[in-house]
PDB file of C-alpha atoms in Angstrom:
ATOM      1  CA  UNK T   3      15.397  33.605 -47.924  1.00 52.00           C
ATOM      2  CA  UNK T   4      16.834  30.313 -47.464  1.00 54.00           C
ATOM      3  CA  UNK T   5      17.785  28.278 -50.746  1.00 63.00           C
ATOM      4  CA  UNK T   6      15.447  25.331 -51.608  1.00 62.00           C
ATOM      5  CA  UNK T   7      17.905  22.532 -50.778  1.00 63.00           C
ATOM      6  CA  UNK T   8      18.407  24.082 -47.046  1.00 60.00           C
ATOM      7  CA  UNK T   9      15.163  23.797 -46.526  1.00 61.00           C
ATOM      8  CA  UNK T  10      15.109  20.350 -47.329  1.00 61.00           C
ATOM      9  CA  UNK T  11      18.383  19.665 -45.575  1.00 56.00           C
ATOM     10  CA  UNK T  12      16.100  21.047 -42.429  1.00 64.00           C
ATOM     11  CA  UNK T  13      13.033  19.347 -42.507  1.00 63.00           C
ATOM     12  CA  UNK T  14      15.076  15.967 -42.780  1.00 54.00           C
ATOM     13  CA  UNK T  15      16.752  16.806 -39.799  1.00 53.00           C
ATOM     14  CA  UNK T  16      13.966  17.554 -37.987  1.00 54.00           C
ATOM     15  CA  UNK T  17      12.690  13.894 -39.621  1.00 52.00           C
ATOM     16  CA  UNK T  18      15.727  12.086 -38.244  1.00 47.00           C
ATOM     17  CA  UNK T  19      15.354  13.769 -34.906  1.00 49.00           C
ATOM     18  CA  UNK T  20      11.741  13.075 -34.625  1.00 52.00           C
ATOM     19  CA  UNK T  21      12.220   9.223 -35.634  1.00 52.00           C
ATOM     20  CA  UNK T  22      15.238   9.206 -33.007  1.00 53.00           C
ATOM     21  CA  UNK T  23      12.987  10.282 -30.024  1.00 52.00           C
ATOM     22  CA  UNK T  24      10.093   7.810 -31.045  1.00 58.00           C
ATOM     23  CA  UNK T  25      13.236   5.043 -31.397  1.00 57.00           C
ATOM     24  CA  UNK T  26      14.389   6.015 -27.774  1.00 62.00           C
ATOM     25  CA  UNK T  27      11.438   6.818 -26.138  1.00 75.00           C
ATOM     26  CA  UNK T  28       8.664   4.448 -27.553  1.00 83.00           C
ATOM     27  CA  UNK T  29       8.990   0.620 -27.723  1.00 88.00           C
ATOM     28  CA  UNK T  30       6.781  -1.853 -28.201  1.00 88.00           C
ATOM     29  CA  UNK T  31       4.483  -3.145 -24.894  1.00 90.00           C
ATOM     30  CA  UNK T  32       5.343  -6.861 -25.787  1.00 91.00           C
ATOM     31  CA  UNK T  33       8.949  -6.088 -25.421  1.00 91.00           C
ATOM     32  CA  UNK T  34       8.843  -4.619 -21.985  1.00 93.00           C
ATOM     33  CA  UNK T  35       9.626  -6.199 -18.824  1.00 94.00           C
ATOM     34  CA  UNK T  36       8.208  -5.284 -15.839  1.00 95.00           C
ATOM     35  CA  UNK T  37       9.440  -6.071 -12.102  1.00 96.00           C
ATOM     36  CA  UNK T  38       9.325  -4.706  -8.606  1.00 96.00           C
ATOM     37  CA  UNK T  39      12.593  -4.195  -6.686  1.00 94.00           C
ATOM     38  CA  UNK T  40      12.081  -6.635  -3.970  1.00 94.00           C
ATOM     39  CA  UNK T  41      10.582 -10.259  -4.420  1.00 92.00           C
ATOM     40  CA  UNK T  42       7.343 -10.006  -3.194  1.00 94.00           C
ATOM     41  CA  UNK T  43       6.880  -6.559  -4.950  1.00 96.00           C
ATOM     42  CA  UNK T  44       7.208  -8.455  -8.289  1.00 95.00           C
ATOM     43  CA  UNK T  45       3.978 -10.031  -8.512  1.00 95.00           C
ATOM     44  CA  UNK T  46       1.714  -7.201  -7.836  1.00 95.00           C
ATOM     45  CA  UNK T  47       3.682  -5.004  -9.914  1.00 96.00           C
ATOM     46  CA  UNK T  48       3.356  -7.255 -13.039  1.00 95.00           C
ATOM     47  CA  UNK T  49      -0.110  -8.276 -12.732  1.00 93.00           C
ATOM     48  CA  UNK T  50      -1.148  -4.674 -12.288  1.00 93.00           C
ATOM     49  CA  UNK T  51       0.883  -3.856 -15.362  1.00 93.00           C
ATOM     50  CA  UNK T  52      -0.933  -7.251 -17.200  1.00 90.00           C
ATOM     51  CA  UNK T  53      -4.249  -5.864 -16.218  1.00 88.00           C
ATOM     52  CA  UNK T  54      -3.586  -2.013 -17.205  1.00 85.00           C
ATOM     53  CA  UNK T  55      -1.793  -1.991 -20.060  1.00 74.00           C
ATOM     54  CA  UNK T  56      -3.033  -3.019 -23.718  1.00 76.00           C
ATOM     55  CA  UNK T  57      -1.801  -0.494 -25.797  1.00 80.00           C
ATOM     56  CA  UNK T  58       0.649  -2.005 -29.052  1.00 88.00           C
ATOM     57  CA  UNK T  59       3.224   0.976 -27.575  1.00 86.00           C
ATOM     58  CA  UNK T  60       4.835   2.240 -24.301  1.00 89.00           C
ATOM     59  CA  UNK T  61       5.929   5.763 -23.598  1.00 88.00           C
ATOM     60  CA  UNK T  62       8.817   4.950 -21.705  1.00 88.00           C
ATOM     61  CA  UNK T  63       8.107   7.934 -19.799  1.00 88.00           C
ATOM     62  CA  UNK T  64       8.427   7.919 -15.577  1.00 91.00           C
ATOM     63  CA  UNK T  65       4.755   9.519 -15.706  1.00 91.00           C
ATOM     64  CA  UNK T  66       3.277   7.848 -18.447  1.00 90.00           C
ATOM     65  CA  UNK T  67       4.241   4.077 -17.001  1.00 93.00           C
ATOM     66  CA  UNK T  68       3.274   5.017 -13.277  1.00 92.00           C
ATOM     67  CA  UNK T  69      -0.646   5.853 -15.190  1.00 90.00           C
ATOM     68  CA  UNK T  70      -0.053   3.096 -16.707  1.00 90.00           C
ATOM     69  CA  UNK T  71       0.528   1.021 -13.247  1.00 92.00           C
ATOM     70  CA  UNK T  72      -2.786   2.207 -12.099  1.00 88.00           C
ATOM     71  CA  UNK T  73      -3.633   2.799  -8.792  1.00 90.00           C
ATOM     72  CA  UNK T  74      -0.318   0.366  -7.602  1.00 94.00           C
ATOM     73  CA  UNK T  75       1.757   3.037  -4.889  1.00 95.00           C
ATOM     74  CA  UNK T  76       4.628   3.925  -6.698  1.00 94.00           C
ATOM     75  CA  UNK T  77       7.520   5.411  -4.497  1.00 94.00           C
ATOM     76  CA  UNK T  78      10.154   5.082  -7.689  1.00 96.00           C
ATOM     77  CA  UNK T  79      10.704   3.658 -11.282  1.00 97.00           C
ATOM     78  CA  UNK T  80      13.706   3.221 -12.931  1.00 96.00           C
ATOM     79  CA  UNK T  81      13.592   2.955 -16.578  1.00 94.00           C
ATOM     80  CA  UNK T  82      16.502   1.101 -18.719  1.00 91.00           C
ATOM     81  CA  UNK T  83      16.759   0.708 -22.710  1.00 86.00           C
ATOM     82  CA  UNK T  84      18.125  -2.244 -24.351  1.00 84.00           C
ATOM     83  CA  UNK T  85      18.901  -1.800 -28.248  1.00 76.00           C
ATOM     84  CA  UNK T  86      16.990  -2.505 -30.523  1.00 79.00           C
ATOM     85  CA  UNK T  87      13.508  -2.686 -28.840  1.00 83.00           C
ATOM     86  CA  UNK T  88      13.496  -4.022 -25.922  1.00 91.00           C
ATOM     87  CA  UNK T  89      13.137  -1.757 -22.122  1.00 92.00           C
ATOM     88  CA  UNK T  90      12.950  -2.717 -18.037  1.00 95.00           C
ATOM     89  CA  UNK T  91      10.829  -0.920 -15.604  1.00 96.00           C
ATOM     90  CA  UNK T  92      11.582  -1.766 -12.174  1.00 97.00           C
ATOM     91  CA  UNK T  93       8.973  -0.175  -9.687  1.00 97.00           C
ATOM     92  CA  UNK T  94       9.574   0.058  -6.386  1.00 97.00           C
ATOM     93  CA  UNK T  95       6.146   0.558  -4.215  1.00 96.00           C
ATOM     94  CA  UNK T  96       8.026   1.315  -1.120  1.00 95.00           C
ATOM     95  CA  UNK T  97       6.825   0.430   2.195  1.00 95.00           C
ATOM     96  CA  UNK T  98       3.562  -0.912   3.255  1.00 97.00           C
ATOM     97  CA  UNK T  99       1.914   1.059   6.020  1.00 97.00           C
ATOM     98  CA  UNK T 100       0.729  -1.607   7.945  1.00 97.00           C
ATOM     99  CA  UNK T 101       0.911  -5.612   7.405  1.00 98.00           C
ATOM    100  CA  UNK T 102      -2.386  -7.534   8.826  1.00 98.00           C
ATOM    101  CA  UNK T 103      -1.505 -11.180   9.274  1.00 98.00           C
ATOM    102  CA  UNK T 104      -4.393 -14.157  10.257  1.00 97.00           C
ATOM    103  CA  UNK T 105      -2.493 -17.217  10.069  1.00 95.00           C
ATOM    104  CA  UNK T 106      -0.808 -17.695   6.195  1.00 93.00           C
ATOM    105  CA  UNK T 107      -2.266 -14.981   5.246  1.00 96.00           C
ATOM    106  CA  UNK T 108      -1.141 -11.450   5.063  1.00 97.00           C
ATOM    107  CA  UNK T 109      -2.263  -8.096   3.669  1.00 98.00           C
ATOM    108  CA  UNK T 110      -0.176  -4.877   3.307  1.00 98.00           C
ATOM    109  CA  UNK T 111      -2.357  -1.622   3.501  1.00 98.00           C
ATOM    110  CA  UNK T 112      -0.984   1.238   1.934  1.00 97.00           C
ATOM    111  CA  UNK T 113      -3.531   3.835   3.772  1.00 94.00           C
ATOM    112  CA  UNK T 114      -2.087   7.054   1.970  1.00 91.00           C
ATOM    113  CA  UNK T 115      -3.406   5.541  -1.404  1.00 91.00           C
ATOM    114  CA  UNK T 116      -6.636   3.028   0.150  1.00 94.00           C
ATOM    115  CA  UNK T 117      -4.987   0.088  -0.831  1.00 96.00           C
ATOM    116  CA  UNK T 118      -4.313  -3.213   0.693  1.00 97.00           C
ATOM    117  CA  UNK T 119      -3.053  -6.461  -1.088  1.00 97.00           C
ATOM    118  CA  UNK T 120      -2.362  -9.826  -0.339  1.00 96.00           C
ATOM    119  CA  UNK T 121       1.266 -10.950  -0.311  1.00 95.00           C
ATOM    120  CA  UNK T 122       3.176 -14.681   0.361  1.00 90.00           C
ATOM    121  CA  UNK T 123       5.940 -13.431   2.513  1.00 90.00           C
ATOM    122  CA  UNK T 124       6.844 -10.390   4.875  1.00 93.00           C
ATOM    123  CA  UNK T 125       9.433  -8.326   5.567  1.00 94.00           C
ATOM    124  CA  UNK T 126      11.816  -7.639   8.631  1.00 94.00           C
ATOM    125  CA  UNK T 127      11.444  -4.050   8.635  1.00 95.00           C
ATOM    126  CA  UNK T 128       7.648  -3.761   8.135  1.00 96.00           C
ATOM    127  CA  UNK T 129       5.291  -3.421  11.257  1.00 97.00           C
ATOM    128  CA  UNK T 130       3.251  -6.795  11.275  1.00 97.00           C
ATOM    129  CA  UNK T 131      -0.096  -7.017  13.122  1.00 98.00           C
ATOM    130  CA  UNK T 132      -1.676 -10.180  13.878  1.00 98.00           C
ATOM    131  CA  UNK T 133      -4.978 -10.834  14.060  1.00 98.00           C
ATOM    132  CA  UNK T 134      -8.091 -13.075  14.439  1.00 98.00           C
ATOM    133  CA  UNK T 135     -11.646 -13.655  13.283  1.00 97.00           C
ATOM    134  CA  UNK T 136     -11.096 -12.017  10.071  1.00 98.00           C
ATOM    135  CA  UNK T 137     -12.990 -13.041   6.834  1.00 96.00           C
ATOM    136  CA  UNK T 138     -11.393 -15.840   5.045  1.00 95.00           C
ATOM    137  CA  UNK T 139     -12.239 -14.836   1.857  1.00 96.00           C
ATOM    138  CA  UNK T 140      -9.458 -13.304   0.206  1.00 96.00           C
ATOM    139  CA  UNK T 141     -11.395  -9.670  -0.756  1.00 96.00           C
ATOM    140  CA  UNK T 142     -13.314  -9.734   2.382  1.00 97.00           C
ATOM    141  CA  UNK T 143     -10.345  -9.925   4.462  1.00 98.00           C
ATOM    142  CA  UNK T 144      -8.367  -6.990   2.378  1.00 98.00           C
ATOM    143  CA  UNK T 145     -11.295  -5.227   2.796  1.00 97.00           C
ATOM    144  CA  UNK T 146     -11.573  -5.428   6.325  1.00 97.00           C
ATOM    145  CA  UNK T 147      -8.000  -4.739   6.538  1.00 98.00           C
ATOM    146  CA  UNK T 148      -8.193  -1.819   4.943  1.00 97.00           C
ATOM    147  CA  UNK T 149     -10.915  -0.188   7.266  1.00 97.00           C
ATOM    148  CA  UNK T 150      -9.132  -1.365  10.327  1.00 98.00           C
ATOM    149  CA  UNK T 151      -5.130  -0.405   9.532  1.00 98.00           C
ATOM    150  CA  UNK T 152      -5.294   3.490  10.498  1.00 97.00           C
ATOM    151  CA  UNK T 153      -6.320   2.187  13.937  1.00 97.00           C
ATOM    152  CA  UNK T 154      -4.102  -0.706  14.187  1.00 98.00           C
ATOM    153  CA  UNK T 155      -1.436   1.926  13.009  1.00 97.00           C
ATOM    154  CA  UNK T 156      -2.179   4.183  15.968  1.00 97.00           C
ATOM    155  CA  UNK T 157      -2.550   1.382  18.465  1.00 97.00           C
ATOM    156  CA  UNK T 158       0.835  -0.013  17.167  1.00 97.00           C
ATOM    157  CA  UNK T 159       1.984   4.138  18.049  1.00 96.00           C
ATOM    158  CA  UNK T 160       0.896   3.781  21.196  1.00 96.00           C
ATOM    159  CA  UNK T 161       1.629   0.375  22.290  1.00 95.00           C
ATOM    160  CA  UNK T 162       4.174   2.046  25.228  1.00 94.00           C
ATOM    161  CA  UNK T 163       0.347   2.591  27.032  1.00 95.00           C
ATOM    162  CA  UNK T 164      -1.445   0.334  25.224  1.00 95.00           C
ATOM    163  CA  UNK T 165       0.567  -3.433  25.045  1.00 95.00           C
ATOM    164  CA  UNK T 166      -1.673  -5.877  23.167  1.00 96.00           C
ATOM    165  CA  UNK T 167      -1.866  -9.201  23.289  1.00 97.00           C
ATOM    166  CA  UNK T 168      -4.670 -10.046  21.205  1.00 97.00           C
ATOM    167  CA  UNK T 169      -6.110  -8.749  18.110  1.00 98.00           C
ATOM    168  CA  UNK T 170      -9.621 -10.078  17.266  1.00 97.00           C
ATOM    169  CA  UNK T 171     -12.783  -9.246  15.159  1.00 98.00           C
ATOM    170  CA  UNK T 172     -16.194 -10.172  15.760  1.00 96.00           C
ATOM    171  CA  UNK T 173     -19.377  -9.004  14.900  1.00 93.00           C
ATOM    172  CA  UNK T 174     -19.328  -6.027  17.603  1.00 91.00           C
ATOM    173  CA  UNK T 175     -16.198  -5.039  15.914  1.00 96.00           C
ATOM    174  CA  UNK T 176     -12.611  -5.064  16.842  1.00 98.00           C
ATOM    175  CA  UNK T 177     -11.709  -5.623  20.469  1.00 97.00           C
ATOM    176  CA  UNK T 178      -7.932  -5.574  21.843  1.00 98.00           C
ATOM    177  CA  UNK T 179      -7.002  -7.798  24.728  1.00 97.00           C
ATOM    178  CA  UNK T 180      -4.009  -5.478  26.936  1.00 96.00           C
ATOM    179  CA  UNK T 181      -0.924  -7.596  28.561  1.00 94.00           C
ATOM    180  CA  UNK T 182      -2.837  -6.608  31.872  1.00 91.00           C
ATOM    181  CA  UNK T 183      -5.639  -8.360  31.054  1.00 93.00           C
ATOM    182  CA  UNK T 184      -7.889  -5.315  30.270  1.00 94.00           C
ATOM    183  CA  UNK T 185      -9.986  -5.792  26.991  1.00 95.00           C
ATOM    184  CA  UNK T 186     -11.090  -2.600  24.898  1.00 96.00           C
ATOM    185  CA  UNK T 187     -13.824  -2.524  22.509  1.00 96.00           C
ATOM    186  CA  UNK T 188     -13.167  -0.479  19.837  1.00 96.00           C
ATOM    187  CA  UNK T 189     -16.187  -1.078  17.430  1.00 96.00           C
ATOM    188  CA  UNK T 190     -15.654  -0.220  13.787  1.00 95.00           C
ATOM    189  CA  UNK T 191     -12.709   1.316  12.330  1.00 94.00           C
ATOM    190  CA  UNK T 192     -13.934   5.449  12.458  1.00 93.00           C
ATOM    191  CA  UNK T 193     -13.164   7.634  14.468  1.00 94.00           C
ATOM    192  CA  UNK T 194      -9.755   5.944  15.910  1.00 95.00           C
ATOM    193  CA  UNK T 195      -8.034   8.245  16.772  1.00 95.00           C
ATOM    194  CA  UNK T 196     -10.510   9.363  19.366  1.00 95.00           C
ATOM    195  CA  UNK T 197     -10.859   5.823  20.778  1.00 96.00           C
ATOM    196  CA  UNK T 198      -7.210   4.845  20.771  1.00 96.00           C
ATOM    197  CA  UNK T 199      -6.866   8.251  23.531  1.00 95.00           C
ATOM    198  CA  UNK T 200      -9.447   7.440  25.491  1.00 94.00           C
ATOM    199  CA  UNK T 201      -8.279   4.125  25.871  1.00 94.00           C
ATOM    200  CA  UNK T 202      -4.819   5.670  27.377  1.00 94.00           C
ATOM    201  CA  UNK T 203      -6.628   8.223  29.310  1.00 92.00           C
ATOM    202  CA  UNK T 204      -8.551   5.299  31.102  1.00 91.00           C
ATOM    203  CA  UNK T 205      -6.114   2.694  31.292  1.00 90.00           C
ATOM    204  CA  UNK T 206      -3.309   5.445  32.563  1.00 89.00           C
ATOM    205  CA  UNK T 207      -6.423   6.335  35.537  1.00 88.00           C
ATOM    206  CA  UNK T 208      -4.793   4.878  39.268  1.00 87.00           C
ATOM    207  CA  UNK T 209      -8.187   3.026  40.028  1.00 84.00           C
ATOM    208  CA  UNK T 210      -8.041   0.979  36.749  1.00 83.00           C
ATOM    209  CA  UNK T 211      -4.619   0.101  36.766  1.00 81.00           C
ATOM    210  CA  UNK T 212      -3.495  -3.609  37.684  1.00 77.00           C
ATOM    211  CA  UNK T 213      -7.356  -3.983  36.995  1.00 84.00           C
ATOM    212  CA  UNK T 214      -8.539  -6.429  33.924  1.00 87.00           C
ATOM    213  CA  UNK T 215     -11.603  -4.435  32.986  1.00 91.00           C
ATOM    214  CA  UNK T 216     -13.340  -4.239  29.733  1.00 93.00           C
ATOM    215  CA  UNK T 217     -13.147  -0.749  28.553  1.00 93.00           C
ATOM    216  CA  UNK T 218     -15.825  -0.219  25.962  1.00 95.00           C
ATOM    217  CA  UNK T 219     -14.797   2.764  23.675  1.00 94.00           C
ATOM    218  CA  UNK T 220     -17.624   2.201  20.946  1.00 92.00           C
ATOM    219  CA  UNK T 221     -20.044   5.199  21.764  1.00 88.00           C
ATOM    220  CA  UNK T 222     -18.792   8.735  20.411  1.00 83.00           C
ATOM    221  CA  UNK T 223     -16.845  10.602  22.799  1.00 77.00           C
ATOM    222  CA  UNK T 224     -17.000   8.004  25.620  1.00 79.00           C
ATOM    223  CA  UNK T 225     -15.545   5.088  27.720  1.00 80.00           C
ATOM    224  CA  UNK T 226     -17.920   3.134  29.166  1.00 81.00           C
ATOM    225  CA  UNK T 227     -16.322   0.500  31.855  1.00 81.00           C
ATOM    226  CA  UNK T 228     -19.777  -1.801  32.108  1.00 72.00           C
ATOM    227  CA  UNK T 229     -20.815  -3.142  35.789  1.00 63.00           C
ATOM    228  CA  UNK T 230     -18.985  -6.117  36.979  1.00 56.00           C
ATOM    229  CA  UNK T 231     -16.046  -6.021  34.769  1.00 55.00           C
TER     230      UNK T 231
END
């Protein structure tokens, strides 16, 4: 059996370890700064970490700060201790999927996650969509973004056969206006995939090409080319 002293040697080592990790690992929340990598990821990453976090302490844990970020995309976080109590988290969301732009105002749809948010400023690298007759109000217009970016995504993919020129919303839904003239109805933002083929599959047809028809794609399963277009 181990003499009485050892014991107590141990359990004061195990003491001084356990007050170690909490001094490495936990600081307080007020003493953490928070940024994003890039300048217009800043923002978004510190007022989702404003409107998230209230605890008095922060797990500086890669895991516990990206729960703590909410439903923000995270791609990375980097995690950096300054002595005595103070830590940095830089986030870095990656990558929107799709930027919507009406005039000065942009949204960035992440549509892995089902998030879009409005941003000041945009980036060389991302793919940039403009648009019109979008909602002005600020939610209205993320939302609408939102439901339309998997399709502006795949006519973006396929903008070899399908060349826009024009963008626009309306209250029959989305319609795209073709280099050539032609003008496709696309409807509401389901089934896109569908719709963005059978707008190649017509437009790529030898009697309809060179011809600016109006190619309404917003019946299941169909393109309708109406009389007189």
């Amino acid at each position: 059996a181990c003499p009485e002293p050892m014991r107590t040697l141990r359990r004061v080592a195990v003491v001084l370890a356990l007050v170690g990790a909490l001094y490495w690992l936990v600081v307080p929340t007020s003493r953490v700064t928070v940024g994003g990598v890039d300048s217009w990821q800043a923002p978004l990453v510190q007022q989702t970490w404003r409107g998230t976090s209230h605890r008095v302490v922060t797990l500086l844990d890669q895991r516990t700060v990206a729960g703590r970020l909410g439903n923000l995309p995270v791609a990375e976080i980097t995690i950096s201790r300054q002595r005595p109590w103070n830590a940095t988290i830089m986030v870095d969301m990656g990558e929107p999927d799709l930027a919507i732009r009406q005039g000065d105002k942009t949204a960035i749809v992440y549509t892995g996650t089902g998030v879009s948010y409005l941003v000041s400023q945009t980036e060389k690298s991302w793919t940039v969509v403009d648009v019109t007759g979008f909602p002005g109000d600020t939610q209205a217009f993320l939302s609408r973004s939102l439901e339309f970016a998997p399709m502006l995504r795949e006519l973006v993919r396929c903008k070899g056969q399908l060349p826009a020129a024009a963008v626009s919303l309306s209250a029959s839904g989305l319609s795209v206006r073709l280099k050539d003239g032609k003008k496709l109805l696309l409807g509401d933002g389901s089934d896109y995939s569908s719709k963005i083929q059978r707008a190649v599959a017509v437009v790529q047809m030898p009697d309809f090409k060179g011809k600016a028809v109006t190619v309404d794609l917003r019946f299941a399963g169909q393109a309708v080319i109406p009389e007189g277009s």
